[in-house]
Every structure is written in C-alpha cells, then in structure tokens.
C-alpha cells in the first residue's frame, strides 16, 4: 500500500503562525496546476505498482480548487495509479470556502474525508492569527458538511493561544465534541521563524502562555476527548473508532508516498525527495524537464531514528521485534540500554516487546525520543 499527497500552494491570506509553502498571489495558479498534472504522469512509476490506499489534498488551501482542476487531478490519479476501491480521499479546507455548492462539488468529485481548518471557535483568537473565517462560519461549515453527507470529517484546533485561558480552551474542545465530529487534530501554537507571529512575539506585541498553562490545556484536551469516546492515537490526533486518519497513519508506519506540487515530499522506502518550494521555479523546471526536486538516500541510522521518532508519538509505540527484523538485535540491545533511565522514571514503558511513551508525557516526547537516537 502507498499514498499520494498533492500540495495546493495557494491561500487567500497569510495566517500569522504559518510557515508552510503557499502564495497569496494567483498569477502562478494556472502554470502550477498544469505542472502538477504533468508531474502525476511523469512520476507514474515512483511507487512501482503499489496500490494507493489514500490520497490527500493539502496545502495551502485545497478548498480553493476549482471543479475543473479537482476533477482533473482525481481522474489523472485513477487513470495513472492502481487506487484501492475503499481509498481514503481527504481534502483540507477552510470554513469560509465551504458553501453548500462547494461541499456538493467535493462530494461529487469523490472526496470522502474533509479536514476543516477551524483552529478556534472564538473570533478574537481567529483574528489574532489572521484566519480568513470567523467563529460563526467555523460552526456553520461543520454542520453544512454534515448535512451534505460528510460523515468522515476532522477539524484542527490550536491550543496555547496568547491570552487563551483554560475556560476558552475548554469551550473550544467542548464545542468541537458537541458538533459530533468523529476526528480532531489539536496542535500547540508554535512560533516558527520568519513568520508574522515570530515578529509579533519578538516585538512584545504578543505574549505566549507559560509552558505549564500549555501543558494543562493539553491534559484537559486528553481528558475531554477520552470522556467523549475518542482514542488518542497519536500526539496530535484523536479519533472515534474507525475514523483514525489512514493517510497520516501511513506516514507514521513508514509506508511509501508520492508528493506532488511545490514543496511536496516523497518517500519510496529508501530515498526521501522534496520538490522545490517556489511556484514559478517548480512549473518552469518541470516544463523544461530540469530537476524540480532534491533527494537524499536514507542510511540505516536515519531510517532507525525516523522509525523511533514517528513510532513513539503514537499509542502503538514501537515493537522491538520489528527493530530486530529491520536493524538487528545489537540495535535492540542499545535501544533498551538507552531507554533505561526513562523506563525507571516511567517516562517510557516496555510492555511485552513494545516500547511506548505514556500519554501524559507525549507533550515532552521530543526530549525523550532524542535520548534514544542512534548517533
Ligand atoms: S490557510 Fe493554512 S496554509 Fe494557508 S496560511 Fe493559513 S495555515 Fe497556512
């Protein structure tokens, strides 16, 4: 099994915290769309003959796609690749794009999972982050998507907002749960360099909450979602049974994926490849058949570190038997030795052959995982 990711690098406006690749200018829209269609055909053999179990339109803002482009992408994928009959096909969207007409269009185009970039149900927080929608649109878009028949839908929320207290965060999570969504992704606000948010924090216009407040919000989120029947199956992801994201799970399992579009990454099991993060260069290079990507071969050490890093952020953890099969028993011995101190203070647990981080320590998982790397 494998998956396909399409990066749609256009947004209406720039959210203050965002460091993804996107443009708010439409002048490269046509050439980029044409180049992406071409790239799908040119890279038809990248995944060899593996069946495609998930397709993901991310960005940027894929809900800005016009019907013609969306249909062309989907038709080309079905004509070029062997797509499983029950493939998960996700489209990321912004609430202000989700009119009844566009939702019906997405449904007709075979989109069967909708990811709605809600982020907050409070106007003040949305404004602070320069989101293009308001709280009312966020709620209305979710209900409209459900009315149109999108049963499999997920929303994103952000915690650790400047000025956001426990009460606000509780309302955000309870509103999401009350809207009967089957999946939720929640991220703590991260200040990425070169973003408007970084500048505002640097200038003192925005003061971020202290770490203990962020941690308390995370714990509240874990408790509320658990009570509502969600499984916390990965650091930032919560799903009702049967609604876990197949696409993201395949990344964490090390399944090969093909990334199409500017800045998109691909992985074929051995080599990682990333497309140029520039719309004009991407389409020009691709048309001229000049390399529009860079790549690196992953050595054993990098593959091991990646396996540990992604696996330990999931509820499933990592299997020592699998490590033995893939990397040899010396690596298992070294890992158990490196894990000893954290096992003693219960920041790691070993059950049968599975090494895991308990849920309450997932927020600190980076530091724990770093001690287990093969260096
Ligand atoms: S809509 Fe998404 S991709 Fe676009 S700027 Fe906002 S967060 Fe970034």
XYZ file of N, CA and C in Angstrom, residues 157-351:
585
model
N -7.660 22.239 15.721
C -7.747 23.283 16.752
C -6.338 23.600 17.240
N -6.155 24.835 17.720
C -4.844 25.234 18.258
C -5.004 25.601 19.732
N -4.125 25.027 20.567
C -4.129 25.450 21.972
C -2.830 26.208 22.281
N -2.751 26.744 23.510
C -1.582 27.555 23.863
C -1.634 28.908 23.173
N -2.851 29.410 22.924
C -3.012 30.721 22.250
C -2.658 31.858 23.216
N -2.108 32.942 22.705
C -1.842 34.097 23.574
C -3.143 34.564 24.214
N -3.127 34.706 25.507
C -4.317 35.198 26.221
C -5.398 34.144 26.400
N -5.229 32.984 25.793
C -6.252 31.936 25.898
C -6.148 31.232 27.249
N -7.222 31.243 28.016
C -7.170 30.580 29.320
C -7.850 29.209 29.228
N -7.910 28.537 30.387
C -8.457 27.190 30.412
C -9.928 27.170 29.992
N -10.653 28.231 30.391
C -12.089 28.282 30.087
C -12.316 28.372 28.567
N -11.533 29.218 27.926
C -11.653 29.374 26.465
C -11.337 28.053 25.766
N -10.251 27.422 26.228
C -9.831 26.172 25.593
C -10.882 25.080 25.811
N -11.414 25.023 27.031
C -12.458 24.030 27.323
C -13.650 24.237 26.372
N -14.016 25.499 26.177
C -15.146 25.788 25.274
C -14.831 25.344 23.851
N -13.587 25.593 23.418
C -13.196 25.162 22.067
C -13.371 23.654 21.900
N -12.838 22.897 22.868
C -12.890 21.428 22.745
C -14.334 20.943 22.887
N -15.062 21.505 23.852
C -16.452 21.056 24.057
C -17.334 21.401 22.857
N -17.053 22.529 22.226
C -17.832 22.890 21.024
C -17.577 21.865 19.927
N -16.301 21.516 19.748
C -15.956 20.518 18.714
C -16.661 19.195 19.007
N -16.581 18.755 20.247
C -17.201 17.472 20.618
C -18.721 17.556 20.434
N -19.289 18.688 20.833
C -20.737 18.881 20.724
C -21.217 18.862 19.271
N -20.326 19.180 18.346
C -20.698 19.169 16.927
C -20.625 17.765 16.324
N -20.337 16.779 17.180
C -20.360 15.357 16.765
C -19.350 15.037 15.663
N -18.186 15.675 15.734
C -17.165 15.310 14.743
C -16.495 14.004 15.192
N -16.111 13.133 14.260
C -15.505 11.870 14.670
C -13.988 11.908 14.795
N -13.368 13.039 14.451
C -11.896 13.114 14.498
C -11.477 14.551 14.759
N -10.405 14.689 15.504
C -9.908 16.019 15.870
C -8.378 16.000 15.869
N -7.774 17.033 15.285
C -6.323 17.221 15.409
C -6.105 18.501 16.194
N -5.258 18.448 17.198
C -5.022 19.653 18.012
C -3.521 19.853 18.192
N -3.083 21.072 17.925
C -1.652 21.393 17.966
C -1.427 22.560 18.910
N -0.280 22.537 19.602
C 0.018 23.716 20.410
C 0.631 24.761 19.483
N 0.328 26.006 19.727
C 0.816 27.081 18.860
C 2.348 27.096 18.888
N 2.938 27.019 17.708
C 4.397 27.006 17.613
C 4.834 28.267 16.884
N 5.867 28.897 17.411
C 6.366 30.116 16.759
C 7.479 29.717 15.801
N 7.169 29.745 14.519
C 8.166 29.393 13.506
C 8.908 30.660 13.096
N 10.206 30.500 12.810
C 10.991 31.681 12.428
C 10.450 32.273 11.124
N 10.653 33.528 10.941
C 10.258 34.273 9.729
C 8.741 34.374 9.540
N 7.958 34.068 10.563
C 6.508 34.267 10.428
C 6.135 35.600 11.078
N 4.934 36.075 10.753
C 4.449 37.319 11.361
C 4.342 37.129 12.874
N 3.974 35.912 13.289
C 3.845 35.643 14.725
C 5.199 35.814 15.433
N 6.262 35.303 14.801
C 7.605 35.420 15.406
C 7.951 36.894 15.612
N 7.599 37.701 14.640
C 7.897 39.134 14.713
C 7.097 39.781 15.858
N 5.818 39.386 15.952
C 4.960 39.959 16.993
C 5.438 39.557 18.389
N 5.893 38.313 18.506
C 6.407 37.855 19.804
C 7.699 38.610 20.119
N 8.546 38.731 19.095
C 9.824 39.423 19.273
C 9.605 40.886 19.700
N 8.597 41.543 19.099
C 8.326 42.959 19.406
C 7.539 43.149 20.698
N 7.148 42.055 21.315
C 6.391 42.137 22.559
C 4.912 42.455 22.344
N 4.443 42.383 21.095
C 3.013 42.652 20.829
C 2.165 41.487 21.313
N 2.789 40.313 21.368
C 2.069 39.105 21.782
C 2.891 38.404 22.854
N 2.215 37.976 23.896
C 2.925 37.228 24.944
C 2.355 35.824 24.987
N 3.234 34.854 24.812
C 2.779 33.460 24.793
C 2.551 32.955 26.207
N 1.619 32.031 26.394
C 1.387 31.498 27.738
C 2.572 30.648 28.201
N 2.797 30.578 29.515
C 3.904 29.745 30.008
C 3.644 28.257 29.754
N 4.729 27.480 29.818
C 4.668 26.053 29.489
C 3.643 25.287 30.329
N 3.540 25.637 31.630
C 2.612 24.871 32.482
C 1.151 25.102 32.062
N 0.856 26.294 31.544
C -0.511 26.576 31.078
C -0.803 25.749 29.819
N 0.182 25.684 28.927
C 0.018 24.900 27.688
C -0.176 23.418 28.034
N 0.637 22.947 28.963
C 0.547 21.541 29.387
C -0.816 21.236 30.020
N -1.324 22.184 30.806
C -2.633 21.989 31.446
C -3.728 21.922 30.368
N -3.592 22.723 29.321
C -4.591 22.692 28.240
C -4.525 21.352 27.496
N -3.298 20.860 27.316
C -3.133 19.564 26.648
C -3.798 18.464 27.483
N -3.576 18.499 28.781
C -4.157 17.467 29.659
C -5.680 17.540 29.655
N -6.208 18.749 29.624
C -7.660 18.932 29.570
C -8.212 18.346 28.268
N -7.508 18.609 27.194
C -7.898 18.067 25.884
C -7.930 16.531 25.924
N -6.879 15.936 26.493
C -6.817 14.456 26.585
C -8.013 13.940 27.386
N -8.314 14.604 28.506
C -9.399 14.135 29.382
C -10.762 14.279 28.694
N -10.995 15.441 28.079
C -12.316 15.677 27.458
C -12.560 14.746 26.273
N -11.536 14.534 25.460
C -11.719 13.672 24.278
C -11.901 12.214 24.717
N -11.160 11.821 25.755
C -11.302 10.431 26.246
C -12.742 10.198 26.735
N -13.235 11.151 27.513
C -14.599 11.074 28.050
C -15.640 10.979 26.927
N -15.320 11.618 25.790
C -16.272 11.640 24.668
C -16.097 10.445 23.722
N -15.187 9.518 24.078
C -15.050 8.295 23.275
C -14.032 8.355 22.155
N -13.147 9.360 22.198
C -12.087 9.435 21.184
C -10.867 8.651 21.668
N -10.188 7.986 20.737
C -8.903 7.362 21.078
C -7.807 8.361 20.718
N -6.893 8.579 21.657
C -5.759 9.468 21.395
C -4.681 8.594 20.764
N -4.674 8.519 19.439
C -3.823 7.510 18.802
C -2.475 8.044 18.322
N -2.326 9.375 18.339
C -1.032 9.975 18.013
C -0.965 11.309 18.740
N 0.246 11.778 19.001
C 0.444 13.018 19.758
C -0.639 14.087 19.528
N -0.951 14.380 18.266
C -1.876 15.474 17.969
C -3.224 15.002 17.434
N -3.497 13.697 17.453
C -4.685 13.188 16.778
C -5.573 12.322 17.657
N -6.874 12.568 17.537
C -7.889 11.930 18.374
C -9.010 11.468 17.445
N -9.369 10.177 17.520
C -10.402 9.700 16.597
C -11.369 8.741 17.269
N -12.619 8.793 16.839
C -13.587 7.781 17.267
C -13.214 6.482 16.554
N -13.615 5.314 17.072
C -13.223 4.052 16.426
C -13.575 4.036 14.935
N -12.597 3.676 14.126
C -12.817 3.578 12.674
C -12.566 4.884 11.930
N -12.273 5.973 12.655
C -12.085 7.263 11.985
C -10.642 7.783 12.086
N -9.708 6.919 12.477
C -8.306 7.344 12.512
C -7.883 7.680 11.071
N -7.020 8.680 10.919
C -6.601 9.070 9.563
C -5.715 7.992 8.959
N -6.180 7.414 7.859
C -5.394 6.370 7.209
C -4.137 6.984 6.582
N -4.295 8.188 6.030
C -3.166 8.824 5.345
C -2.024 9.122 6.335
N -2.352 9.786 7.439
C -1.292 10.119 8.391
C -0.701 8.867 9.028
N -1.543 7.882 9.278
C -1.040 6.637 9.870
C -0.015 5.994 8.938
N -0.230 6.115 7.633
C 0.730 5.503 6.710
C 2.090 6.210 6.793
N 2.095 7.539 7.048
C 3.388 8.228 7.248
C 4.106 7.647 8.467
N 3.350 7.475 9.555
C 3.985 7.011 10.797
C 4.447 5.565 10.687
N 3.832 4.804 9.764
C 4.245 3.405 9.581
C 5.392 3.256 8.594
N 5.842 4.355 8.012
C 6.937 4.279 7.047
C 6.495 3.773 5.682
N 5.200 3.925 5.355
C 4.684 3.498 4.049
C 5.143 4.486 2.971
N 5.502 4.013 1.767
C 5.922 4.947 0.712
C 4.808 5.921 0.306
N 5.199 7.128 -0.056
C 4.213 8.104 -0.525
C 4.829 8.969 -1.623
N 3.952 9.433 -2.486
C 4.362 10.294 -3.586
C 3.806 11.688 -3.323
N 4.675 12.691 -3.315
C 4.234 14.067 -3.073
C 4.297 14.861 -4.370
N 3.196 15.501 -4.713
C 3.086 16.246 -5.967
C 2.878 17.728 -5.651
N 3.588 18.592 -6.383
C 3.401 20.042 -6.210
C 4.589 20.690 -5.514
N 4.662 22.029 -5.574
C 5.783 22.740 -4.952
C 5.902 22.398 -3.476
N 7.098 22.111 -3.034
C 7.468 21.799 -1.634
C 7.020 20.414 -1.162
N 6.326 19.650 -1.994
C 5.840 18.341 -1.534
C 6.996 17.350 -1.383
N 6.909 16.511 -0.352
C 7.930 15.500 -0.090
C 7.443 14.129 -0.546
N 8.390 13.276 -0.935
C 8.073 11.899 -1.326
C 9.036 10.959 -0.610
N 8.617 9.708 -0.471
C 9.467 8.705 0.183
C 9.145 7.351 -0.433
N 10.186 6.645 -0.895
C 9.911 5.348 -1.535
C 10.441 4.163 -0.719
N 10.747 4.409 0.541
C 11.254 3.334 1.397
C 12.751 3.472 1.636
N 13.462 4.078 0.677
C 14.920 4.226 0.776
C 15.355 5.680 0.634
N 14.653 6.385 -0.259
C 15.069 7.741 -0.610
C 13.973 8.742 -0.276
N 14.404 9.883 0.267
C 13.467 10.966 0.526
C 13.697 12.026 -0.562
N 12.644 12.595 -1.056
C 12.752 13.549 -2.159
C 11.840 14.739 -1.851
N 12.298 15.954 -2.149
C 11.431 17.107 -1.875
C 11.472 18.075 -3.051
N 10.285 18.511 -3.443
C 10.165 19.419 -4.579
C 10.532 20.839 -4.169
N 10.968 21.592 -5.141
C 11.363 22.984 -4.899
C 10.155 23.780 -4.355
N 10.419 24.588 -3.320
C 9.325 25.335 -2.674
C 9.221 26.725 -3.284
N 8.967 26.776 -4.581
C 8.835 28.053 -5.285
C 7.930 27.789 -6.488
N 6.792 28.466 -6.545
C 5.794 28.141 -7.568
C 6.318 28.343 -8.994
N 6.982 29.478 -9.222
C 7.443 29.767 -10.585
C 8.528 28.783 -11.002
N 9.504 28.560 -10.111
C 10.594 27.641 -10.453
C 10.056 26.222 -10.640
N 9.116 25.839 -9.791
C 8.556 24.482 -9.885
C 7.969 24.241 -11.279
N 7.116 25.146 -11.735
C 6.459 24.908 -13.034
C 7.443 25.087 -14.192
N 8.350 26.059 -14.073
C 9.310 26.281 -15.171
C 10.254 25.083 -15.306
N 10.809 24.634 -14.170
C 11.749 23.498 -14.206
C 11.045 22.256 -14.731
N 9.817 22.039 -14.242
C 9.103 20.831 -14.638
C 8.833 20.832 -16.146
N 8.427 21.989 -16.665
C 8.170 22.077 -18.111
C 9.443 21.840 -18.926
N 10.563 22.299 -18.379
C 11.836 22.157 -19.091
C 12.477 20.795 -18.792
N 11.799 19.968 -18.003
C 12.312 18.647 -17.576
C 13.672 18.784 -16.869
N 13.827 19.907 -16.182
C 15.042 20.137 -15.393
C 14.665 19.729 -13.964
N 15.565 19.079 -13.224
C 15.190 18.568 -11.893
C 14.461 19.632 -11.069
N 13.267 19.290 -10.618
C 12.480 20.222 -9.797
C 12.463 19.731 -8.350
N 13.377 18.835 -8.062
C 13.430 18.271 -6.716
C 14.890 18.073 -6.289
N 15.039 17.802 -4.989
C 16.326 17.333 -4.458
C 16.023 16.039 -3.732
N 17.035 15.220 -3.515
C 16.756 13.959 -2.823
C 17.948 13.523 -1.991
N 17.689 12.655 -1.047
C 18.777 12.063 -0.267
C 18.433 10.613 0.037
N 19.463 9.797 -0.019
C 19.312 8.380 0.318
C 19.395 8.280 1.839
N 18.439 7.603 2.469
C 18.494 7.488 3.922
C 19.372 6.302 4.294
N 20.356 6.533 5.172
C 21.156 5.382 5.597
C 20.429 4.681 6.755
N 21.016 3.588 7.213
C 20.359 2.766 8.235
C 20.076 3.560 9.510
N 21.041 4.403 9.864
C 20.918 5.207 11.077
C 19.717 6.161 10.969
N 19.588 6.812 9.816
C 18.481 7.766 9.624
C 17.129 7.041 9.613
N 17.123 5.854 9.010
C 15.854 5.103 8.961
C 15.444 4.654 10.361
N 16.451 4.257 11.168
C 16.169 3.848 12.544
C 15.629 5.042 13.341
N 16.301 6.182 13.229
C 15.878 7.358 14.004
C 14.469 7.803 13.621
N 14.172 7.718 12.342
C 12.842 8.086 11.846
C 11.786 7.122 12.413
N 12.131 5.834 12.414
C 11.204 4.811 12.923
C 10.891 5.077 14.400
N 11.934 5.374 15.170
C 11.766 5.631 16.608
C 10.969 6.917 16.822
N 11.298 7.945 16.075
C 10.665 9.253 16.266
C 9.166 9.213 15.956
N 8.812 8.614 14.820
C 7.389 8.596 14.467
C 6.626 7.604 15.330
N 7.219 6.433 15.586
C 6.513 5.391 16.336
C 6.221 5.782 17.771
N 7.172 6.476 18.396
C 6.978 6.800 19.820
C 5.993 7.945 20.041
N 5.528 8.556 18.974
C 4.482 9.577 19.125
C 3.095 8.971 18.941
N 3.052 7.667 18.784
C 1.755 7.009 18.599
C 1.433 6.112 19.789
N 0.140 5.822 19.950
C -0.280 4.960 21.060
C 0.252 3.536 20.886
N 0.511 3.147 19.645
C 1.011 1.798 19.390
C 2.459 1.618 19.826
N 3.233 2.708 19.868
C 4.633 2.624 20.242
C 5.463 1.899 19.183
N 6.637 1.387 19.609
C 7.494 0.686 18.638
C 7.785 -0.726 19.113
N 7.749 -1.645 18.175
C 7.956 -3.051 18.502
C 9.452 -3.387 18.418
N 9.962 -3.998 19.502
C 11.377 -4.379 19.491
C 11.612 -5.506 18.484
N 10.590 -6.349 18.273
C 10.733 -7.418 17.269
C 10.917 -6.838 15.877
N 10.154 -5.770 15.583
C 10.293 -5.143 14.261
C 11.682 -4.516 14.138
N 12.170 -3.909 15.219
C 13.510 -3.309 15.175
C 14.550 -4.400 14.940
N 14.347 -5.542 15.587
C 15.255 -6.678 15.410
C 15.285 -7.100 13.933
N 14.072 -7.235 13.354
C 13.987 -7.651 11.931
C 14.648 -6.648 11.003
N 14.397 -5.348 11.270
C 14.884 -4.329 10.320
C 16.318 -3.880 10.573
N 16.725 -3.855 11.859
C 18.023 -3.248 12.171
C 18.977 -4.167 12.954
N 18.499 -5.350 13.341
C 19.373 -6.301 14.038
C 19.278 -6.219 15.552
N 19.694 -7.321 16.222
C 19.496 -7.367 17.677
C 20.451 -6.455 18.456
N 21.577 -6.102 17.851
C 22.504 -5.173 18.527
C 21.809 -3.832 18.762
N 21.016 -3.418 17.771
C 20.283 -2.148 17.850
C 19.207 -2.216 18.945
N 18.577 -3.404 19.077
C 17.559 -3.569 20.124
C 18.235 -3.426 21.490
N 19.382 -4.103 21.662
C 20.086 -4.039 22.949
C 20.463 -2.600 23.288
N 20.975 -1.883 22.277
C 21.398 -0.498 22.508
C 20.198 0.382 22.883
N 19.082 0.139 22.201
C 17.872 0.940 22.457
C 17.390 0.725 23.895
N 17.344 -0.532 24.303
C 16.867 -0.832 25.662
C 17.814 -0.199 26.692
N 19.097 -0.247 26.374
C 20.079 0.375 27.287
C 19.859 1.905 27.336
N 19.671 2.526 26.195
C 19.455 3.983 26.145
C 18.147 4.385 26.829
N 17.190 3.445 26.833
C 15.867 3.758 27.392
C 15.823 3.584 28.913
N 16.859 2.949 29.483
C 16.819 2.526 30.884
C 16.407 3.632 31.867
N 17.063 4.785 31.779
C 16.775 5.859 32.750
C 15.311 6.296 32.658
N 14.797 6.394 31.453
C 13.405 6.837 31.267
C 12.423 5.730 31.650
N 12.851 4.469 31.533
C 11.988 3.361 31.979
C 11.859 3.406 33.504
N 12.968 3.731 34.152
C 12.953 3.767 35.618
C 12.046 4.872 36.159
N 11.952 5.985 35.446
C 11.068 7.062 35.949
C 9.722 7.056 35.221
N 9.423 5.960 34.525
C 8.117 5.742 33.859
C 7.787 6.772 32.785
N 8.811 7.409 32.223
C 8.548 8.272 31.064
C 8.532 7.428 29.797
N 9.023 6.182 29.944
C 8.875 5.178 28.890
C 8.345 3.920 29.569
N 7.574 3.134 28.832
C 7.154 1.836 29.380
C 7.426 0.749 28.342
N 7.766 -0.439 28.869
C 8.023 -1.572 27.984
C 7.024 -2.663 28.337
N 6.094 -2.932 27.407
C 5.086 -3.976 27.637
C 5.262 -5.031 26.567
